């Protein structure tokens, strides 16, 4: 069935591409690369176009998560990616670690182009935060206030001035975007710290995302009996997700790269909202998360619980480590996607255009 599917996709994609007007360049993101890399290469030969591969990961390492590293399909996919990857004209990748791996193991020369957040990922004004909290409070208990008023669990509107302010004694808002292949298990440790008298705020953990194990984990959540922690798994409309990120106090990332060479886009989006992050360790994560500067890196649930204790101690004081991380993110002023593209990719295309202009046959 898999072979038949690949053959069908190959014919369909090739037929579609060859009916297009010939482009100067074809920009292809990998993965998925089977069969798109080979098809794009054939189309570029026909058009006499240039093929650019944007390497975000390796497809074969993703396949290996289900089948194992030595499965015949995985080995074929690995051979295929290396072979057809070398036939491209230009290559982009998302980390310096992947750039080195492409050169050492695949003899592919690439340029690093880091992912950047879209422009709508930014800090959320209080008024917009309040609107979202009030909207979520209609359906989700952790966002509801203790009495009926123009108030959520996190914000309230002054009756006289109409201004929105943070509620006193509000809980801390933690958000984790997960594919539900795992769930951070630091909650019991955090609850124990509060029971032992550590001055920590109540915690609302919002977990977004879909996946095959969501219902299983929802069942586990219902069996938990925390006094100081609430776990919420809301369905968010697309426009509400960046607003919630820009409203949260801390992000938690559980992304583990299949290759150890790509970076989690979830953290890129969180940093766009100036949201500090606790992220689980893997090899090249330091290219994005600077430990103790814009976030923290942990290796297990116990270390994460300890980090939450440190970050939320005396919350929400402005002298906290959490506030320091946010200030660092504001000051870092990352390049926008357009600026990064103009600086990294445009020179490649410009050089090619100049070569064509100097060619008598053209």
mmCIF file of N, CA, C and O in Angstrom, residues 15 97 162 327:
data_model
loop_
_atom_site.group_PDB
_atom_site.id
_atom_site.type_symbol
_atom_site.label_atom_id
_atom_site.label_comp_id
_atom_site.label_asym_id
_atom_site.label_seq_id
_atom_site.Cartn_x
_atom_site.Cartn_y
_atom_site.Cartn_z
ATOM 1 N N UNK A 15 2.548 15.452 -12.840
ATOM 2 C CA UNK A 15 1.571 15.940 -13.814
ATOM 3 C C UNK A 15 1.164 17.384 -13.497
ATOM 4 O O UNK A 15 1.081 18.239 -14.381
ATOM 5 N N UNK A 97 23.724 23.093 13.479
ATOM 6 C CA UNK A 97 23.992 21.664 13.679
ATOM 7 C C UNK A 97 23.565 20.862 12.454
ATOM 8 O O UNK A 97 24.272 19.937 12.021
ATOM 9 N N UNK A 162 -13.115 51.906 33.817
ATOM 10 C CA UNK A 162 -13.227 51.013 32.669
ATOM 11 C C UNK A 162 -11.914 50.378 32.265
ATOM 12 O O UNK A 162 -11.855 49.622 31.289
ATOM 13 N N UNK A 327 12.376 40.529 29.937
ATOM 14 C CA UNK A 327 13.109 41.738 29.562
ATOM 15 C C UNK A 327 14.182 41.411 28.526
ATOM 16 O O UNK A 327 14.398 42.163 27.567
#
